[in-house]
Coordinates of C-alpha atoms in Angstrom, one line a residue:
M1 CA 223.0 146.2 127.4
L2 CA 221.9 143.9 129.2
L3 CA 223.1 141.7 131.9
S4 CA 220.0 139.3 131.5
K5 CA 221.6 136.2 130.6
N6 CA 221.3 135.0 127.0
T7 CA 223.4 131.6 126.8
F8 CA 223.5 130.5 122.5
P9 CA 225.0 126.9 122.4
L10 CA 228.2 127.5 120.8
Y11 CA 228.6 125.4 117.6
T12 CA 231.3 123.5 116.7
R13 CA 232.4 123.6 112.8
E14 CA 235.4 122.9 110.4
S15 CA 238.3 124.4 110.7
P16 CA 237.0 127.7 112.8
T17 CA 239.9 129.4 111.8
K18 CA 239.5 129.5 108.2
L19 CA 236.3 131.0 108.9
F20 CA 238.1 134.1 109.9
S21 CA 241.4 134.0 108.4
K22 CA 243.2 137.3 108.1
N23 CA 242.8 137.2 103.6
N24 CA 239.3 137.4 103.8
F25 CA 239.7 141.0 105.2
S26 CA 241.1 143.7 104.3
S27 CA 241.0 147.8 105.9
S28 CA 241.5 150.6 105.1
F29 CA 241.0 154.3 106.7
D30 CA 240.1 157.3 104.3
K31 CA 241.9 160.5 104.2
Y32 CA 239.7 162.8 105.0
K33 CA 237.3 163.4 107.5
I34 CA 234.2 164.5 105.7
V35 CA 230.7 166.0 106.1
P36 CA 227.7 165.8 103.8
S37 CA 224.7 167.9 103.3
F38 CA 221.8 166.5 101.8
K39 CA 219.2 167.6 99.5
Y40 CA 216.5 164.6 99.0
E41 CA 213.7 163.9 96.9
K42 CA 210.9 161.6 98.0
R43 CA 212.5 158.0 96.9
S44 CA 216.2 160.2 95.4
M45 CA 218.6 162.2 96.4
K46 CA 219.9 165.6 94.6
N47 CA 223.0 165.7 95.4
I48 CA 225.7 165.5 98.0
T49 CA 228.2 168.5 99.0
F50 CA 231.3 167.6 101.0
F51 CA 233.5 169.3 102.7
S52 CA 237.0 168.4 103.1
S53 CA 238.1 169.8 106.8
P54 CA 242.3 169.9 105.9
N55 CA 241.6 172.9 103.4
N56 CA 237.9 172.9 103.4
Q57 CA 237.8 172.3 100.1
H58 CA 234.0 171.8 98.5
F59 CA 233.5 168.5 96.7
S60 CA 231.5 166.9 94.0
L61 CA 231.7 163.2 95.1
K62 CA 229.5 160.0 95.2
V63 CA 230.9 158.3 98.6
V64 CA 231.0 159.8 101.8
T65 CA 234.0 158.8 104.4
N66 CA 233.8 156.1 107.2
A67 CA 235.6 159.3 109.3
P68 CA 233.3 161.3 111.9
S69 CA 231.1 163.8 111.7
I70 CA 231.4 167.3 113.0
I71 CA 228.8 169.8 113.1
M72 CA 230.4 173.4 112.6
D73 CA 228.3 176.8 111.7
D74 CA 228.7 176.9 108.3
E75 CA 227.3 173.1 107.7
K76 CA 224.1 174.2 109.9
E77 CA 222.7 176.8 108.0
I78 CA 223.3 174.3 104.6
I79 CA 221.8 171.8 106.6
S80 CA 219.5 173.9 107.7
Q81 CA 218.6 174.5 104.2
N82 CA 217.7 171.2 102.7
A83 CA 215.7 169.8 105.6
N84 CA 212.6 171.2 103.9
D85 CA 211.0 168.0 102.1
G86 CA 212.6 165.8 105.0
I87 CA 214.6 162.5 104.5
G88 CA 211.3 160.6 103.6
I89 CA 211.3 157.9 106.5
V90 CA 207.9 156.2 105.6
E91 CA 208.6 156.6 101.9
F92 CA 211.3 154.6 102.1
F93 CA 210.0 152.0 104.2
E94 CA 206.7 151.5 101.0
G95 CA 207.0 147.9 99.5
K96 CA 210.5 147.0 101.2
N97 CA 211.2 143.3 101.8
I98 CA 213.5 143.1 105.6
L99 CA 214.7 139.9 107.4
V100 CA 215.4 140.7 111.2
T101 CA 217.8 138.8 113.2
G102 CA 216.9 139.1 117.5
G103 CA 213.3 140.1 116.0
T104 CA 212.1 138.4 118.9
G105 CA 214.9 140.5 121.7
F106 CA 213.7 143.7 122.7
L107 CA 214.6 146.6 121.0
A108 CA 214.1 144.7 117.5
K109 CA 210.8 143.6 118.4
A110 CA 209.9 147.1 119.6
L111 CA 211.3 148.5 115.9
I112 CA 209.2 146.3 114.0
E113 CA 206.4 147.3 116.6
K114 CA 207.3 150.7 114.6
M115 CA 207.2 150.0 111.3
L116 CA 204.2 148.0 111.1
R117 CA 202.6 150.8 112.8
T118 CA 203.7 153.7 111.1
T119 CA 205.0 152.4 107.9
P120 CA 202.1 150.2 107.4
K121 CA 202.5 149.8 102.9
I122 CA 206.0 147.8 104.6
N123 CA 205.5 144.4 102.2
K124 CA 207.4 141.7 104.1
I125 CA 209.6 141.4 107.4
Y126 CA 211.2 137.9 107.5
I127 CA 212.3 137.1 111.3
L128 CA 215.6 134.6 112.0
I129 CA 214.0 132.5 114.7
R130 CA 215.6 129.3 115.9
A131 CA 213.0 126.8 116.4
K132 CA 213.3 123.4 115.4
D133 CA 210.4 123.5 112.8
K134 CA 208.4 126.0 111.3
E135 CA 205.7 125.0 113.6
A136 CA 207.5 125.8 116.7
A137 CA 208.8 129.4 114.7
F138 CA 205.4 130.1 114.1
N139 CA 204.6 129.3 117.6
R140 CA 207.1 132.0 119.3
L141 CA 206.2 134.1 116.3
K142 CA 202.3 134.2 118.2
S143 CA 203.1 134.1 121.8
E144 CA 206.5 136.5 121.6
I145 CA 205.1 138.7 119.4
I146 CA 201.8 138.7 117.6
E147 CA 200.2 138.7 121.4
S148 CA 202.9 140.6 123.3
K149 CA 201.4 143.4 125.1
L150 CA 203.4 145.9 123.4
F151 CA 201.4 145.3 120.2
K152 CA 198.1 146.5 121.8
C153 CA 197.9 149.8 119.9
L154 CA 198.3 148.3 116.7
E155 CA 195.4 146.0 117.6
E156 CA 194.1 148.7 118.3
I157 CA 194.5 150.7 115.0
H158 CA 193.4 147.0 113.2
G159 CA 190.8 146.1 114.8
E160 CA 189.6 142.8 114.0
Y161 CA 191.8 143.5 110.6
Y162 CA 195.2 143.2 112.8
K163 CA 195.4 139.2 112.9
P164 CA 195.3 139.0 108.8
F165 CA 197.6 142.0 108.5
I166 CA 200.3 140.5 110.6
L167 CA 200.5 137.2 109.9
N168 CA 200.7 139.1 106.6
K169 CA 203.3 141.2 107.0
L170 CA 206.3 139.2 109.5
I171 CA 206.9 135.9 108.2
P172 CA 209.1 133.8 111.0
I173 CA 212.0 131.9 109.0
V174 CA 213.6 128.9 111.1
G175 CA 217.7 130.1 111.0
N176 CA 220.0 130.4 113.4
I177 CA 222.4 133.4 112.6
Y178 CA 226.0 131.4 113.4
E179 CA 225.0 128.3 111.0
P180 CA 225.9 129.5 107.0
N181 CA 223.6 130.6 105.4
L182 CA 221.9 131.7 108.5
G183 CA 221.3 128.3 109.6
M184 CA 217.6 128.4 106.6
D185 CA 217.5 125.3 104.2
I186 CA 219.1 125.9 101.5
I187 CA 215.7 126.9 99.4
T188 CA 214.6 129.7 101.9
S189 CA 218.0 131.3 101.6
Q190 CA 217.6 131.8 97.7
Q191 CA 214.4 133.2 98.3
I192 CA 215.3 135.4 101.1
A193 CA 218.5 136.6 99.4
Q194 CA 217.0 137.2 96.1
Q195 CA 213.6 139.0 97.9
I196 CA 215.1 141.6 101.0
D197 CA 215.8 145.0 100.2
L198 CA 217.0 145.9 104.3
I199 CA 218.3 143.6 106.6
I200 CA 218.4 144.8 110.2
D201 CA 221.0 142.7 112.7
S202 CA 220.0 143.2 116.2
A203 CA 220.9 139.2 117.6
A204 CA 223.6 139.7 120.3
N205 CA 224.7 137.9 123.9
T206 CA 224.3 140.5 125.5
T207 CA 226.1 139.1 128.7
F208 CA 228.6 140.7 130.3
D209 CA 231.1 138.4 131.6
E210 CA 229.8 135.7 129.1
R211 CA 232.2 132.1 128.4
Y212 CA 235.0 133.7 125.4
D213 CA 234.1 130.9 123.4
I214 CA 230.1 131.5 123.7
A215 CA 230.7 135.3 122.5
L216 CA 233.6 135.3 120.0
D217 CA 230.4 133.0 118.3
A218 CA 227.6 134.9 119.0
N219 CA 228.8 138.7 118.1
V220 CA 231.7 138.0 115.8
N221 CA 230.9 134.8 114.3
G222 CA 227.6 135.9 113.7
P223 CA 228.1 138.9 112.0
Y224 CA 230.6 137.3 109.8
Q225 CA 228.0 134.3 109.0
L226 CA 225.5 137.2 108.4
M227 CA 227.8 139.1 105.8
M228 CA 228.5 136.2 103.7
F229 CA 224.9 135.9 103.6
A230 CA 224.6 139.5 102.6
K231 CA 227.2 139.2 99.7
K232 CA 224.3 136.6 98.3
C233 CA 222.3 139.3 98.8
K234 CA 221.5 141.2 95.2
N235 CA 218.8 143.9 95.7
L236 CA 220.7 144.6 99.3
K237 CA 220.0 148.7 99.9
L238 CA 221.7 148.5 103.7
L239 CA 222.8 146.3 105.7
M240 CA 222.2 148.0 109.4
H241 CA 223.8 146.5 112.6
Y242 CA 223.0 147.7 116.2
S243 CA 226.0 147.6 118.1
T244 CA 226.8 149.1 121.4
A245 CA 228.0 153.0 122.0
Y246 CA 230.8 151.4 125.3
A247 CA 232.1 149.3 121.6
N248 CA 234.6 151.8 122.3
G249 CA 236.1 150.4 125.3
E250 CA 237.9 152.4 127.9
R251 CA 238.3 155.2 125.6
E252 CA 237.9 158.8 127.5
G253 CA 237.0 161.9 127.0
L254 CA 235.1 163.1 123.6
I255 CA 234.9 159.2 121.3
L256 CA 233.8 160.5 117.5
E257 CA 231.5 158.0 115.7
K258 CA 234.4 156.0 114.4
P259 CA 234.5 152.6 112.7
F260 CA 237.1 149.6 113.9
S261 CA 238.9 148.1 111.6
M262 CA 240.4 144.9 112.4
G263 CA 243.8 144.6 114.2
E264 CA 243.7 148.2 116.0
S265 CA 243.4 148.0 119.6
I266 CA 242.9 150.6 122.6
T267 CA 245.9 149.9 124.2
K268 CA 247.7 149.3 121.0
E269 CA 246.2 153.3 120.5
K270 CA 247.7 154.4 123.9
I271 CA 251.1 153.1 123.7
N272 CA 251.3 154.2 119.7
S273 CA 250.7 158.0 121.3
I274 CA 253.6 157.8 123.9
S275 CA 255.9 155.9 122.0
P276 CA 255.1 155.2 118.2
Y277 CA 257.7 152.8 117.9
T278 CA 256.5 150.4 120.4
N279 CA 255.1 147.2 118.7
F280 CA 252.4 145.4 120.6
P281 CA 250.5 142.5 119.4
S282 CA 248.0 143.7 116.4
L283 CA 244.0 142.3 117.2
H284 CA 243.4 139.7 115.0
V285 CA 239.9 137.7 115.6
D286 CA 241.9 134.4 113.9
N287 CA 244.5 133.9 116.5
E288 CA 241.7 134.4 119.1
I289 CA 239.7 131.8 117.7
D290 CA 243.3 129.8 117.9
L291 CA 244.1 130.7 121.7
I292 CA 240.3 128.8 122.6
S293 CA 241.0 126.3 119.6
K294 CA 244.4 125.7 121.8
L295 CA 242.8 125.9 125.3
K296 CA 240.1 123.4 124.7
N297 CA 242.5 120.7 123.3
N298 CA 245.1 121.5 126.4
I299 CA 241.8 120.7 128.7
T300 CA 241.1 116.8 129.2
N301 CA 238.1 117.6 130.8
N302 CA 235.7 120.2 131.2
I303 CA 235.5 120.9 135.2
G304 CA 236.3 124.0 135.2
L305 CA 236.2 124.9 131.5
E306 CA 233.4 127.5 132.0
Q307 CA 235.0 129.5 134.7
I308 CA 238.2 129.1 133.1
M309 CA 236.5 130.5 129.3
K310 CA 234.9 133.6 131.4
N311 CA 238.0 134.3 133.0
L312 CA 239.6 134.4 130.0
G313 CA 237.4 136.4 128.0
V314 CA 238.0 139.3 130.7
E315 CA 241.7 138.8 130.6
R316 CA 242.0 139.3 127.1
A317 CA 239.3 142.2 127.2
K318 CA 241.5 144.1 129.5
L319 CA 244.7 143.3 127.3
Y320 CA 243.3 145.0 124.6
G321 CA 241.7 148.0 126.1
W322 CA 237.8 146.6 126.8
Q323 CA 236.1 146.5 130.3
D324 CA 235.0 143.1 129.4
T325 CA 233.7 140.0 126.7
Y326 CA 230.4 141.8 125.9
T327 CA 232.4 145.3 124.4
F328 CA 235.2 143.7 123.4
T329 CA 233.6 140.6 121.7
K330 CA 230.5 143.5 120.1
A331 CA 234.0 145.4 118.6
I332 CA 235.7 142.3 117.9
G333 CA 231.5 142.2 115.0
E334 CA 232.3 145.6 114.3
M335 CA 235.7 145.3 112.5
I336 CA 234.7 142.1 111.2
I337 CA 231.8 143.6 109.2
N338 CA 233.8 146.5 108.1
N339 CA 237.2 143.9 107.0
M340 CA 234.1 141.9 105.2
R341 CA 231.1 145.1 103.4
D342 CA 233.0 145.6 100.1
E343 CA 230.4 146.9 98.1
I344 CA 227.3 146.4 100.4
P345 CA 226.1 150.2 102.2
I346 CA 226.1 149.4 106.0
L347 CA 224.8 151.2 108.7
I348 CA 226.4 150.9 112.5
L349 CA 224.1 151.9 115.4
R350 CA 225.5 152.1 118.9
P351 CA 223.5 152.5 121.8
S352 CA 224.0 153.7 125.0
V353 CA 221.6 151.6 128.0
I354 CA 218.8 151.2 126.8
T355 CA 215.9 152.0 128.7
S356 CA 212.2 151.9 129.2
S357 CA 209.7 153.6 126.3
Y358 CA 209.4 157.1 127.1
K359 CA 206.1 158.0 125.5
E360 CA 205.5 154.9 122.1
P361 CA 204.0 152.6 121.8
F362 CA 202.9 154.5 125.5
P363 CA 205.3 155.0 128.3
G364 CA 207.2 152.3 130.3
W365 CA 207.1 148.9 128.0
I366 CA 210.4 146.8 128.8
Q367 CA 211.1 143.4 128.0
G368 CA 213.9 142.0 130.7
Y369 CA 215.7 142.4 133.2
R370 CA 218.2 145.0 131.9
V371 CA 221.5 147.0 132.8
I372 CA 220.7 149.7 135.7
D373 CA 217.6 147.7 137.2
P374 CA 219.8 145.5 139.3
S375 CA 220.9 148.0 141.0
I376 CA 217.9 149.9 141.2
F377 CA 215.6 146.9 142.8
L378 CA 218.3 145.8 144.7
Y379 CA 218.7 148.9 145.8
G380 CA 214.8 150.1 146.7
K381 CA 215.0 146.3 148.9
G382 CA 216.9 147.5 151.1
E383 CA 220.1 145.1 149.8
L384 CA 222.5 147.6 147.7
P385 CA 222.9 150.5 150.7
A386 CA 226.0 151.5 148.8
F387 CA 227.3 151.5 145.2
Y388 CA 231.2 151.2 144.3
C389 CA 231.8 154.1 141.8
D390 CA 232.2 157.5 141.3
Q391 CA 229.8 159.0 142.0
D392 CA 229.7 161.9 139.6
T393 CA 230.1 159.4 136.8
D394 CA 227.2 159.7 134.1
V395 CA 225.3 157.4 133.2
D396 CA 224.5 157.0 130.0
L397 CA 220.8 156.2 129.5
I398 CA 218.1 156.7 126.5
P399 CA 214.9 155.3 125.8
V400 CA 214.0 152.0 123.4
D401 CA 211.3 154.6 122.0
V402 CA 214.4 157.1 120.8
V403 CA 216.6 154.4 119.4
V404 CA 213.2 152.7 117.5
N405 CA 212.9 156.0 115.3
A406 CA 216.4 157.0 114.8
T407 CA 217.0 153.9 112.8
M408 CA 214.4 154.2 110.7
A409 CA 216.2 158.0 110.5
A410 CA 218.8 156.4 109.3
I411 CA 217.5 153.7 107.9
A412 CA 215.8 155.4 105.0
K413 CA 218.7 158.6 104.7
H414 CA 220.8 155.9 104.4
G415 CA 219.0 153.4 102.1
Y416 CA 218.1 156.2 99.8
M417 CA 221.9 157.1 99.7
Q418 CA 223.0 152.9 98.8
S419 CA 226.9 155.2 98.7
P420 CA 228.8 151.2 99.5
Q421 CA 230.1 152.5 102.8
L422 CA 230.8 152.5 107.0
N423 CA 228.0 155.1 108.4
V424 CA 228.3 154.7 112.6
Y425 CA 226.0 156.0 114.7
H426 CA 226.2 156.9 118.4
L427 CA 222.7 157.3 120.1
A428 CA 223.8 158.0 122.8
T429 CA 222.6 160.8 125.6
T430 CA 225.7 162.2 127.8
L431 CA 226.6 165.1 125.0
V432 CA 222.6 166.5 124.8
N433 CA 221.3 166.1 128.7
P434 CA 223.9 163.9 131.4
I435 CA 222.9 162.0 134.1
A436 CA 224.8 161.9 136.5
I437 CA 225.6 158.5 138.7
H438 CA 224.5 160.4 142.1
Q439 CA 221.0 161.9 140.5
L440 CA 219.7 158.2 139.3
F441 CA 220.0 157.1 143.6
D442 CA 218.1 160.1 144.3
Y443 CA 215.4 159.7 142.5
C444 CA 215.1 155.6 143.5
Y445 CA 215.6 157.5 146.7
E446 CA 212.3 159.6 146.5
Y447 CA 210.3 156.4 144.2
F448 CA 210.6 154.0 146.7
T449 CA 210.3 156.1 149.7
L450 CA 206.9 157.2 148.1
F451 CA 206.2 153.5 147.2
P452 CA 208.3 151.4 149.6
F453 CA 208.8 147.7 148.7
V454 CA 206.8 145.2 151.5
N455 CA 209.0 142.0 152.9
S456 CA 207.7 139.1 153.3
K457 CA 206.3 139.9 156.8
G458 CA 203.7 142.9 155.5
D459 CA 206.8 145.4 156.5
K460 CA 207.4 148.6 154.1
I461 CA 211.3 148.5 153.4
E462 CA 212.8 151.6 154.3
V463 CA 215.5 152.9 152.0
K464 CA 218.3 155.2 152.9
E465 CA 220.2 158.0 150.8
M466 CA 222.8 155.5 148.6
K467 CA 225.9 155.5 149.9
Y468 CA 229.2 155.7 147.6
F469 CA 233.0 154.3 147.8
D470 CA 235.7 154.4 145.0
K471 CA 237.2 151.8 146.7
I472 CA 236.3 148.2 146.5
S473 CA 237.5 148.1 150.5
D474 CA 235.3 150.8 152.2
F475 CA 232.6 149.4 150.4
S476 CA 232.8 145.8 151.9
N477 CA 233.0 147.7 155.2
Y478 CA 230.5 149.2 154.9
I479 CA 228.1 146.7 153.6
W480 CA 229.3 145.0 156.7
E481 CA 228.4 147.5 158.9
V482 CA 225.2 148.1 157.7
L483 CA 224.5 143.6 157.6
S484 CA 225.6 143.9 161.5
K485 CA 223.0 146.1 162.5
K486 CA 220.2 145.0 160.2
H487 CA 220.3 141.8 162.3
K488 CA 221.4 141.4 165.9
V489 CA 223.5 138.9 166.9
Q490 CA 223.4 139.6 171.0
D491 CA 222.7 136.8 173.5
L492 CA 223.8 133.7 169.8
S493 CA 225.4 130.1 170.5
E494 CA 228.2 129.7 168.3
K495 CA 227.3 127.6 165.8
E496 CA 224.4 130.1 165.2
L497 CA 227.0 133.2 165.6
L498 CA 228.7 131.1 162.6
K499 CA 225.7 131.1 160.5
I500 CA 225.1 134.6 160.6
H501 CA 228.9 135.4 159.6
M502 CA 228.6 132.6 156.7
R503 CA 225.1 134.6 155.1
F504 CA 226.7 138.2 155.8
K505 CA 230.2 136.8 153.9
R506 CA 227.7 135.4 150.9
K507 CA 226.1 138.6 150.5
V508 CA 229.5 140.6 150.9
E509 CA 230.5 138.3 148.1
F510 CA 227.8 138.7 146.4
L511 CA 227.3 142.3 146.8
N512 CA 231.2 142.9 145.9
N513 CA 231.0 140.6 142.4
F514 CA 227.6 142.6 141.8
S515 CA 230.1 146.1 141.7
K516 CA 233.1 144.8 140.1
L517 CA 231.0 143.8 137.2
Y518 CA 229.6 147.7 136.9
E519 CA 233.0 148.9 138.4
P520 CA 234.2 150.2 134.0
Y521 CA 230.3 151.7 134.0
G522 CA 230.4 153.3 137.3
F523 CA 233.7 155.6 136.5
Y524 CA 233.7 155.6 133.1
R525 CA 235.8 158.5 131.6
G526 CA 234.3 158.5 127.8
R527 CA 231.0 160.5 126.3
F528 CA 230.0 160.0 123.0
H529 CA 230.4 162.2 120.2
T530 CA 226.3 162.7 118.4
G531 CA 227.1 165.0 115.9
N532 CA 225.5 162.5 113.0
M533 CA 222.3 161.9 114.9
R534 CA 222.4 165.9 115.6
I535 CA 222.9 165.8 111.6
L536 CA 220.0 163.4 110.1
M537 CA 217.4 165.1 113.1
E538 CA 218.6 168.7 111.4
E539 CA 217.5 166.7 107.8
M540 CA 214.4 165.4 109.1
S541 CA 210.6 168.2 108.6
E542 CA 209.3 168.7 111.5
E543 CA 206.7 165.8 110.8
E544 CA 208.8 163.8 111.1
R545 CA 211.0 165.2 114.1
K546 CA 207.0 164.3 115.4
N547 CA 206.3 161.5 114.4
F548 CA 210.2 159.7 114.3
E549 CA 210.9 161.7 117.9
I550 CA 215.1 161.4 118.3
D551 CA 216.0 163.7 120.4
A552 CA 216.5 163.8 124.1
S553 CA 217.7 166.8 124.9
N554 CA 214.1 167.4 126.8
I555 CA 213.5 164.3 128.9
N556 CA 213.5 164.9 132.3
W557 CA 215.3 162.6 134.2
K558 CA 214.1 162.3 137.4
D559 CA 209.9 162.9 136.0
Y560 CA 210.9 159.6 134.1
L561 CA 212.5 157.3 136.2
T562 CA 209.9 157.7 139.2
R563 CA 206.8 157.9 137.1
I564 CA 207.7 156.2 133.9
H565 CA 210.5 153.6 133.9
I566 CA 210.9 151.8 137.4
S567 CA 206.6 151.9 136.7
G568 CA 207.3 149.9 133.9
V569 CA 210.2 146.9 135.0
K570 CA 207.6 146.3 138.0
K571 CA 204.6 146.2 136.2
H572 CA 206.6 144.4 132.6
V573 CA 208.9 142.2 134.0
F574 CA 207.3 141.7 137.3
E575 CA 204.3 141.8 137.5
G576 CA 202.6 138.3 138.9
K577 CA 205.9 136.8 139.6
K578 CA 208.5 137.5 143.3
L579 CA 211.5 139.7 142.3
P580 CA 215.0 138.8 142.2
M581 CA 217.1 138.9 144.8

């Protein structure tokens, strides 16, 4: 999840409601909860044994269900016995042709680097890039990927052969995921459809409070167009889609790795759990598209349209039980994929808050000003003396290289299987290695005490221990108090006092809005079950666990944040640039 602005243009198209017609979808949940244990050969699976939870009987089936996996003690032993040969991660990627969307983004770029570094026998990686022509697409590939600091390790490995190697592997494709055929020309789309073995979908608009129409276009229409294209790919072994763990919305307690189906909503779940016969409107994307269309038709000019659309996204999200427009539309995007998949094998990965690299290709690499970073750096600059939250709430962090490793392992596992099913993985840490908000800021306090920022006058900025408030009014009052103490207002004229008052007011309003944006996460009451990730780790060989490390339980968060992450953001995001407010 990002806070940084990623704005995509809204493309007009004929009959948007027809695109998302209910007739295009079918939804069903499997009857039983089934936990698989796998035994692999290098390129094929020897057998699959399943356990049915209702009566604990054994079945031999060709496919597994969509239900979440919970590892029982007797199953752990079987998994361990079958894990000697590992998954065969490196072997799976050999000779594969892969289409990647969102390839210039933070996560996909890290994944591309890892695939090239650890599986050099991969055939081609086609990267869908928004550009006016092939030359512009190649220039973006060159500047944003090939010449990126992230690829320095790969360059050191190949030396003078680095550019020939990478230019042979990476193929820029002019396109747009929000258009039919992903915006590719007819000939290119046909060639790609015939060649690719795997689709990796990392394209998204990740702004929390994006305009509702733009967010739907990016996070819902994008997956729709991708699924339409995937059905043309005859050799497709797997489609992998990145979502977010927070697409689970305002659910509380232990949240299982369960797919979403069109029509369901969190509000409906809560109401039916209390009163099963109470009707609540089902969530259908065609209704949301109709709503936007009617609203736009009733607006005679574009004055205020942006704010209206922003407010609408938040209102619709809250109505159905999601925190914000981003998580709401990502959940609907998952519903689209589930209902359109037919026989296509689908893998949905839901990372929590992705942070800088823990180890690979080197510690601290990051691209962009991400979810936790605005809070950290505002605090370090002395601009955020308090935080509106429950200080004991866990913040779920996961380094990008752990996400990348889990991605490659899960792709290999389900790519070998090629079963027409949808599998969901939470890539999260609160159950295995939690860190509370107050711990996060305690570590930041230690860092900025040792390495303080310097203001424009050359003075070191002193930070104090963070204060926490669970009422926004108390938070606002405290900010006023801090500002008043920091800026002397004695012996000033009425005009000067008014000017300072207005500056204080703008500062408080900014921090209030900032805090409200993060409010759902500062009081979050859910924890993400990671049973599938645990099974994956058990199935990996010792060598795979070393080369594709996915166990985040041993991360020392204090060491990571103070030694790696904050320094990494300084270096890779703000080096040579002025820090934002």
